[in-house]
Amino acid sequence: MASNPQRRITLGPDGVVCKEAELSGDITFGSRCIVHPGARIVAEGGPIVMGDGNLIKEGATIINKKREDSQQPVLIIGNGNVFDIKSYCSASIVGNNNTFEPCCRVNEYVTVTEDCVIGAGCTLSGREELPRGTVVYGSEHSRCVRPKSSSTQTSQQLTMLAKVLPNYHKLVKS
């Protein structure tokens, strides 16, 4: 884990953040957040505030980039999001219950609302707000809207990982 003299980490109840994750800047995790080893969370352009029950897997990157207009907005990430292996997110806002599949890329100025899925390898780079339930998929980054999703599986993953990860990794203390 990279050391950063300006680093301030706040960890909510029942959260598990592995020390092998790279954390820098002002980051607040809600309850039951799980951060795998090798995940990268960088608050260089302003703080990152995460809600409850987020899962950040190995190789995932979440970054609040420095802006050209010198503003330092807070990157707010809602509840129940999954940032899968090697996903990249510098979105301006992330709502609740979204899935960022492996190797997807969501750049700044994108707002991901609720119940969205950014498919494996898909890139979102323009200024846009995804409507609730949007699924971005395929090599053409096609889109459709799906009915409301269920987050039961994510909740089960969080419970299992909160028990298993401390057995094999050193953890960050708030």
PDB file of C-alpha atoms in Angstrom:
ATOM      1  CA  MET A   1       0.000   0.000   0.000  1.00  0.00           C
ATOM      2  CA  ALA A   2       1.434   3.352  -1.004  1.00  0.00           C
ATOM      3  CA  SER A   3       2.051   5.710   1.877  1.00  0.00           C
ATOM      4  CA  ASN A   4       0.563   9.164   1.594  1.00  0.00           C
ATOM      5  CA  PRO A   5       1.024  11.818   4.289  1.00  0.00           C
ATOM      6  CA  GLN A   6      -2.342  13.357   3.323  1.00  0.00           C
ATOM      7  CA  ARG A   7      -4.201  10.057   3.509  1.00  0.00           C
ATOM      8  CA  ARG A   8      -7.282   9.906   5.715  1.00  0.00           C
ATOM      9  CA  ILE A   9      -9.305   6.704   5.743  1.00  0.00           C
ATOM     10  CA  THR A  10     -12.601   6.346   7.596  1.00  0.00           C
ATOM     11  CA  LEU A  11     -13.994   2.829   7.738  1.00  0.00           C
ATOM     12  CA  GLY A  12     -17.614   2.107   8.644  1.00  0.00           C
ATOM     13  CA  PRO A  13     -18.768  -0.785  10.851  1.00  0.00           C
ATOM     14  CA  ASP A  14     -18.146  -4.331   9.603  1.00  0.00           C
ATOM     15  CA  GLY A  15     -16.026  -3.075   6.699  1.00  0.00           C
ATOM     16  CA  VAL A  16     -12.982  -5.001   5.501  1.00  0.00           C
ATOM     17  CA  VAL A  17     -10.171  -3.151   3.708  1.00  0.00           C
ATOM     18  CA  CYS A  18      -7.042  -5.166   2.943  1.00  0.00           C
ATOM     19  CA  LYS A  19      -3.719  -3.413   3.562  1.00  0.00           C
ATOM     20  CA  GLU A  20      -2.509  -4.555   0.131  1.00  0.00           C
ATOM     21  CA  ALA A  21      -5.030  -2.173  -1.451  1.00  0.00           C
ATOM     22  CA  GLU A  22      -3.646   1.181  -2.623  1.00  0.00           C
ATOM     23  CA  LEU A  23      -5.500   3.972  -0.867  1.00  0.00           C
ATOM     24  CA  SER A  24      -4.632   7.665  -1.112  1.00  0.00           C
ATOM     25  CA  GLY A  25      -6.368  10.881  -0.160  1.00  0.00           C
ATOM     26  CA  ASP A  26      -9.521  11.379   1.887  1.00  0.00           C
ATOM     27  CA  ILE A  27     -11.689   8.234   1.602  1.00  0.00           C
ATOM     28  CA  THR A  28     -14.772   7.352   3.642  1.00  0.00           C
ATOM     29  CA  PHE A  29     -16.242   3.851   3.518  1.00  0.00           C
ATOM     30  CA  GLY A  30     -19.761   3.087   4.738  1.00  0.00           C
ATOM     31  CA  SER A  31     -20.620  -0.078   6.637  1.00  0.00           C
ATOM     32  CA  ARG A  32     -19.928  -3.527   5.181  1.00  0.00           C
ATOM     33  CA  CYS A  33     -17.658  -2.262   2.362  1.00  0.00           C
ATOM     34  CA  ILE A  34     -15.127  -4.843   1.173  1.00  0.00           C
ATOM     35  CA  VAL A  35     -11.858  -3.804  -0.525  1.00  0.00           C
ATOM     36  CA  HIS A  36      -9.710  -6.612  -1.927  1.00  0.00           C
ATOM     37  CA  PRO A  37      -5.913  -6.615  -2.098  1.00  0.00           C
ATOM     38  CA  GLY A  38      -4.665  -4.905  -5.247  1.00  0.00           C
ATOM     39  CA  ALA A  39      -7.657  -2.568  -5.500  1.00  0.00           C
ATOM     40  CA  ARG A  40      -6.748   1.090  -6.046  1.00  0.00           C
ATOM     41  CA  ILE A  41      -8.787   3.978  -4.620  1.00  0.00           C
ATOM     42  CA  VAL A  42      -7.318   7.438  -5.226  1.00  0.00           C
ATOM     43  CA  ALA A  43      -8.865  10.696  -4.003  1.00  0.00           C
ATOM     44  CA  GLU A  44      -6.535  13.154  -5.751  1.00  0.00           C
ATOM     45  CA  GLY A  45      -9.074  15.752  -6.935  1.00  0.00           C
ATOM     46  CA  GLY A  46     -11.268  15.668  -3.843  1.00  0.00           C
ATOM     47  CA  PRO A  47     -12.668  13.226  -1.285  1.00  0.00           C
ATOM     48  CA  ILE A  48     -14.365   9.924  -2.093  1.00  0.00           C
ATOM     49  CA  VAL A  49     -17.389   9.025   0.036  1.00  0.00           C
ATOM     50  CA  MET A  50     -18.829   5.517  -0.327  1.00  0.00           C
ATOM     51  CA  GLY A  51     -22.128   4.273   1.000  1.00  0.00           C
ATOM     52  CA  ASP A  52     -22.777   0.859   2.519  1.00  0.00           C
ATOM     53  CA  GLY A  53     -22.132  -2.591   1.115  1.00  0.00           C
ATOM     54  CA  ASN A  54     -19.801  -1.768  -1.775  1.00  0.00           C
ATOM     55  CA  LEU A  55     -17.489  -4.466  -3.127  1.00  0.00           C
ATOM     56  CA  ILE A  56     -14.191  -3.399  -4.729  1.00  0.00           C
ATOM     57  CA  LYS A  57     -12.329  -6.371  -6.188  1.00  0.00           C
ATOM     58  CA  GLU A  58      -8.642  -6.846  -6.944  1.00  0.00           C
ATOM     59  CA  GLY A  59      -7.269  -4.649  -9.704  1.00  0.00           C
ATOM     60  CA  ALA A  60     -10.293  -2.320  -9.672  1.00  0.00           C
ATOM     61  CA  THR A  61      -9.518   1.407  -9.763  1.00  0.00           C
ATOM     62  CA  ILE A  62     -11.734   4.160  -8.386  1.00  0.00           C
ATOM     63  CA  ILE A  63     -10.319   7.643  -8.791  1.00  0.00           C
ATOM     64  CA  ASN A  64     -11.563  11.161  -8.123  1.00  0.00           C
ATOM     65  CA  LYS A  65      -9.364  12.958 -10.636  1.00  0.00           C
ATOM     66  CA  LYS A  66      -8.064  16.505 -10.427  1.00  0.00           C
ATOM     67  CA  ARG A  67     -10.216  18.721 -12.638  1.00  0.00           C
ATOM     68  CA  GLU A  68      -8.951  21.311 -15.078  1.00  0.00           C
ATOM     69  CA  ASP A  69     -11.337  23.884 -13.586  1.00  0.00           C
ATOM     70  CA  SER A  70      -9.548  23.517 -10.190  1.00  0.00           C
ATOM     71  CA  GLN A  71     -12.760  22.457  -8.420  1.00  0.00           C
ATOM     72  CA  GLN A  72     -12.405  19.623  -5.930  1.00  0.00           C
ATOM     73  CA  PRO A  73     -15.783  17.890  -6.021  1.00  0.00           C
ATOM     74  CA  VAL A  74     -16.613  14.987  -3.754  1.00  0.00           C
ATOM     75  CA  LEU A  75     -17.029  11.681  -5.601  1.00  0.00           C
ATOM     76  CA  ILE A  76     -20.110  10.135  -4.026  1.00  0.00           C
ATOM     77  CA  ILE A  77     -20.648   6.410  -4.480  1.00  0.00           C
ATOM     78  CA  GLY A  78     -23.961   5.012  -3.253  1.00  0.00           C
ATOM     79  CA  ASN A  79     -24.775   1.632  -1.717  1.00  0.00           C
ATOM     80  CA  GLY A  80     -24.433  -1.917  -3.025  1.00  0.00           C
ATOM     81  CA  ASN A  81     -22.102  -1.312  -5.975  1.00  0.00           C
ATOM     82  CA  VAL A  82     -19.709  -3.928  -7.356  1.00  0.00           C
ATOM     83  CA  PHE A  83     -16.427  -2.849  -8.961  1.00  0.00           C
ATOM     84  CA  ASP A  84     -15.169  -6.023 -10.606  1.00  0.00           C
ATOM     85  CA  ILE A  85     -11.621  -7.078 -11.459  1.00  0.00           C
ATOM     86  CA  LYS A  86      -9.685  -4.419 -13.429  1.00  0.00           C
ATOM     87  CA  SER A  87     -12.676  -2.111 -13.745  1.00  0.00           C
ATOM     88  CA  TYR A  88     -11.894   1.621 -13.847  1.00  0.00           C
ATOM     89  CA  CYS A  89     -14.238   4.299 -12.544  1.00  0.00           C
ATOM     90  CA  SER A  90     -13.689   8.047 -12.367  1.00  0.00           C
ATOM     91  CA  ALA A  91     -17.395   8.880 -12.776  1.00  0.00           C
ATOM     92  CA  SER A  92     -18.702  12.114 -11.303  1.00  0.00           C
ATOM     93  CA  ILE A  93     -21.452  10.299  -9.362  1.00  0.00           C
ATOM     94  CA  VAL A  94     -22.267   6.625  -8.801  1.00  0.00           C
ATOM     95  CA  GLY A  95     -25.717   5.791  -7.435  1.00  0.00           C
ATOM     96  CA  ASN A  96     -26.877   2.504  -5.881  1.00  0.00           C
ATOM     97  CA  ASN A  97     -26.689  -1.154  -6.952  1.00  0.00           C
ATOM     98  CA  ASN A  98     -24.510  -0.729 -10.043  1.00  0.00           C
ATOM     99  CA  THR A  99     -22.117  -3.310 -11.464  1.00  0.00           C
ATOM    100  CA  PHE A 100     -18.843  -2.390 -13.163  1.00  0.00           C
ATOM    101  CA  GLU A 101     -17.774  -5.577 -14.952  1.00  0.00           C
ATOM    102  CA  PRO A 102     -14.142  -6.599 -15.622  1.00  0.00           C
ATOM    103  CA  CYS A 103     -12.051  -4.218 -17.722  1.00  0.00           C
ATOM    104  CA  CYS A 104     -14.825  -1.642 -18.163  1.00  0.00           C
ATOM    105  CA  ARG A 105     -13.911   2.035 -18.075  1.00  0.00           C
ATOM    106  CA  VAL A 106     -16.145   4.888 -16.901  1.00  0.00           C
ATOM    107  CA  ASN A 107     -14.523   8.295 -17.189  1.00  0.00           C
ATOM    108  CA  GLU A 108     -15.249  11.561 -15.385  1.00  0.00           C
ATOM    109  CA  TYR A 109     -18.343  13.536 -16.392  1.00  0.00           C
ATOM    110  CA  VAL A 110     -20.380  10.312 -16.500  1.00  0.00           C
ATOM    111  CA  THR A 111     -23.158   9.877 -13.937  1.00  0.00           C
ATOM    112  CA  VAL A 112     -24.142   6.286 -13.245  1.00  0.00           C
ATOM    113  CA  THR A 113     -27.582   6.403 -11.613  1.00  0.00           C
ATOM    114  CA  GLU A 114     -29.055   3.158 -10.178  1.00  0.00           C
ATOM    115  CA  ASP A 115     -29.222  -0.532 -11.104  1.00  0.00           C
ATOM    116  CA  CYS A 116     -26.894  -0.062 -14.102  1.00  0.00           C
ATOM    117  CA  VAL A 117     -24.440  -2.583 -15.529  1.00  0.00           C
ATOM    118  CA  ILE A 118     -21.345  -1.487 -17.433  1.00  0.00           C
ATOM    119  CA  GLY A 119     -20.373  -4.605 -19.366  1.00  0.00           C
ATOM    120  CA  ALA A 120     -16.953  -6.202 -19.575  1.00  0.00           C
ATOM    121  CA  GLY A 121     -14.577  -4.139 -21.704  1.00  0.00           C
ATOM    122  CA  CYS A 122     -17.098  -1.330 -22.342  1.00  0.00           C
ATOM    123  CA  THR A 123     -16.026   2.325 -22.166  1.00  0.00           C
ATOM    124  CA  LEU A 124     -18.101   5.404 -21.318  1.00  0.00           C
ATOM    125  CA  SER A 125     -16.188   8.611 -21.964  1.00  0.00           C
ATOM    126  CA  GLY A 126     -18.590  11.423 -22.876  1.00  0.00           C
ATOM    127  CA  ARG A 127     -20.717  13.700 -20.727  1.00  0.00           C
ATOM    128  CA  GLU A 128     -23.804  11.672 -19.941  1.00  0.00           C
ATOM    129  CA  GLU A 129     -26.154  10.398 -17.282  1.00  0.00           C
ATOM    130  CA  LEU A 130     -27.174   6.757 -17.567  1.00  0.00           C
ATOM    131  CA  PRO A 131     -30.892   6.218 -16.943  1.00  0.00           C
ATOM    132  CA  ARG A 132     -31.845   3.804 -14.166  1.00  0.00           C
ATOM    133  CA  GLY A 133     -31.445   0.153 -15.174  1.00  0.00           C
ATOM    134  CA  THR A 134     -29.196   0.806 -18.186  1.00  0.00           C
ATOM    135  CA  VAL A 135     -27.059  -2.099 -19.366  1.00  0.00           C
ATOM    136  CA  VAL A 136     -24.078  -1.260 -21.584  1.00  0.00           C
ATOM    137  CA  TYR A 137     -22.789  -4.362 -23.374  1.00  0.00           C
ATOM    138  CA  GLY A 138     -20.824  -5.736 -26.315  1.00  0.00           C
ATOM    139  CA  SER A 139     -18.089  -4.427 -28.580  1.00  0.00           C
ATOM    140  CA  GLU A 140     -20.405  -1.704 -29.919  1.00  0.00           C
ATOM    141  CA  HIS A 141     -21.294  -0.579 -26.358  1.00  0.00           C
ATOM    142  CA  SER A 142     -24.972  -1.257 -27.098  1.00  0.00           C
ATOM    143  CA  ARG A 143     -27.557  -0.295 -24.491  1.00  0.00           C
ATOM    144  CA  CYS A 144     -30.824  -1.545 -23.154  1.00  0.00           C
ATOM    145  CA  VAL A 145     -32.857  -0.929 -20.017  1.00  0.00           C
ATOM    146  CA  ARG A 146     -33.662  -3.828 -17.706  1.00  0.00           C
ATOM    147  CA  PRO A 147     -36.220  -4.246 -14.962  1.00  0.00           C
ATOM    148  CA  LYS A 148     -35.173  -3.693 -11.353  1.00  0.00           C
ATOM    149  CA  SER A 149     -32.386  -5.988 -10.233  1.00  0.00           C
ATOM    150  CA  SER A 150     -31.875  -7.895  -7.007  1.00  0.00           C
ATOM    151  CA  SER A 151     -28.817  -7.342  -4.811  1.00  0.00           C
ATOM    152  CA  THR A 152     -29.204 -10.575  -2.786  1.00  0.00           C
ATOM    153  CA  GLN A 153     -26.139 -12.193  -4.340  1.00  0.00           C
ATOM    154  CA  THR A 154     -23.951  -9.166  -3.558  1.00  0.00           C
ATOM    155  CA  SER A 155     -25.116  -9.204   0.059  1.00  0.00           C
ATOM    156  CA  GLN A 156     -24.177 -12.883   0.344  1.00  0.00           C
ATOM    157  CA  GLN A 157     -20.740 -12.177  -1.185  1.00  0.00           C
ATOM    158  CA  LEU A 158     -20.111  -9.358   1.300  1.00  0.00           C
ATOM    159  CA  THR A 159     -20.980 -11.591   4.253  1.00  0.00           C
ATOM    160  CA  MET A 160     -18.689 -14.387   3.065  1.00  0.00           C
ATOM    161  CA  LEU A 161     -15.774 -12.059   2.213  1.00  0.00           C
ATOM    162  CA  ALA A 162     -16.007 -10.257   5.566  1.00  0.00           C
ATOM    163  CA  LYS A 163     -15.389 -13.621   7.234  1.00  0.00           C
ATOM    164  CA  VAL A 164     -12.730 -15.010   4.864  1.00  0.00           C
ATOM    165  CA  LEU A 165     -10.477 -12.036   3.957  1.00  0.00           C
ATOM    166  CA  PRO A 166      -9.266 -11.354   7.539  1.00  0.00           C
ATOM    167  CA  ASN A 167      -7.952 -14.931   7.694  1.00  0.00           C
ATOM    168  CA  TYR A 168      -5.540 -14.326   4.808  1.00  0.00           C
ATOM    169  CA  HIS A 169      -4.813 -10.577   4.689  1.00  0.00           C
ATOM    170  CA  LYS A 170      -3.812  -7.754   7.014  1.00  0.00           C
ATOM    171  CA  LEU A 171      -6.523  -5.141   7.308  1.00  0.00           C
ATOM    172  CA  VAL A 172      -6.611  -1.347   7.436  1.00  0.00           C
ATOM    173  CA  LYS A 173      -7.843  -0.004  10.761  1.00  0.00           C
ATOM    174  CA  SER A 174      -9.898   3.172  10.746  1.00  0.00           C
TER     175      SER A 174
END
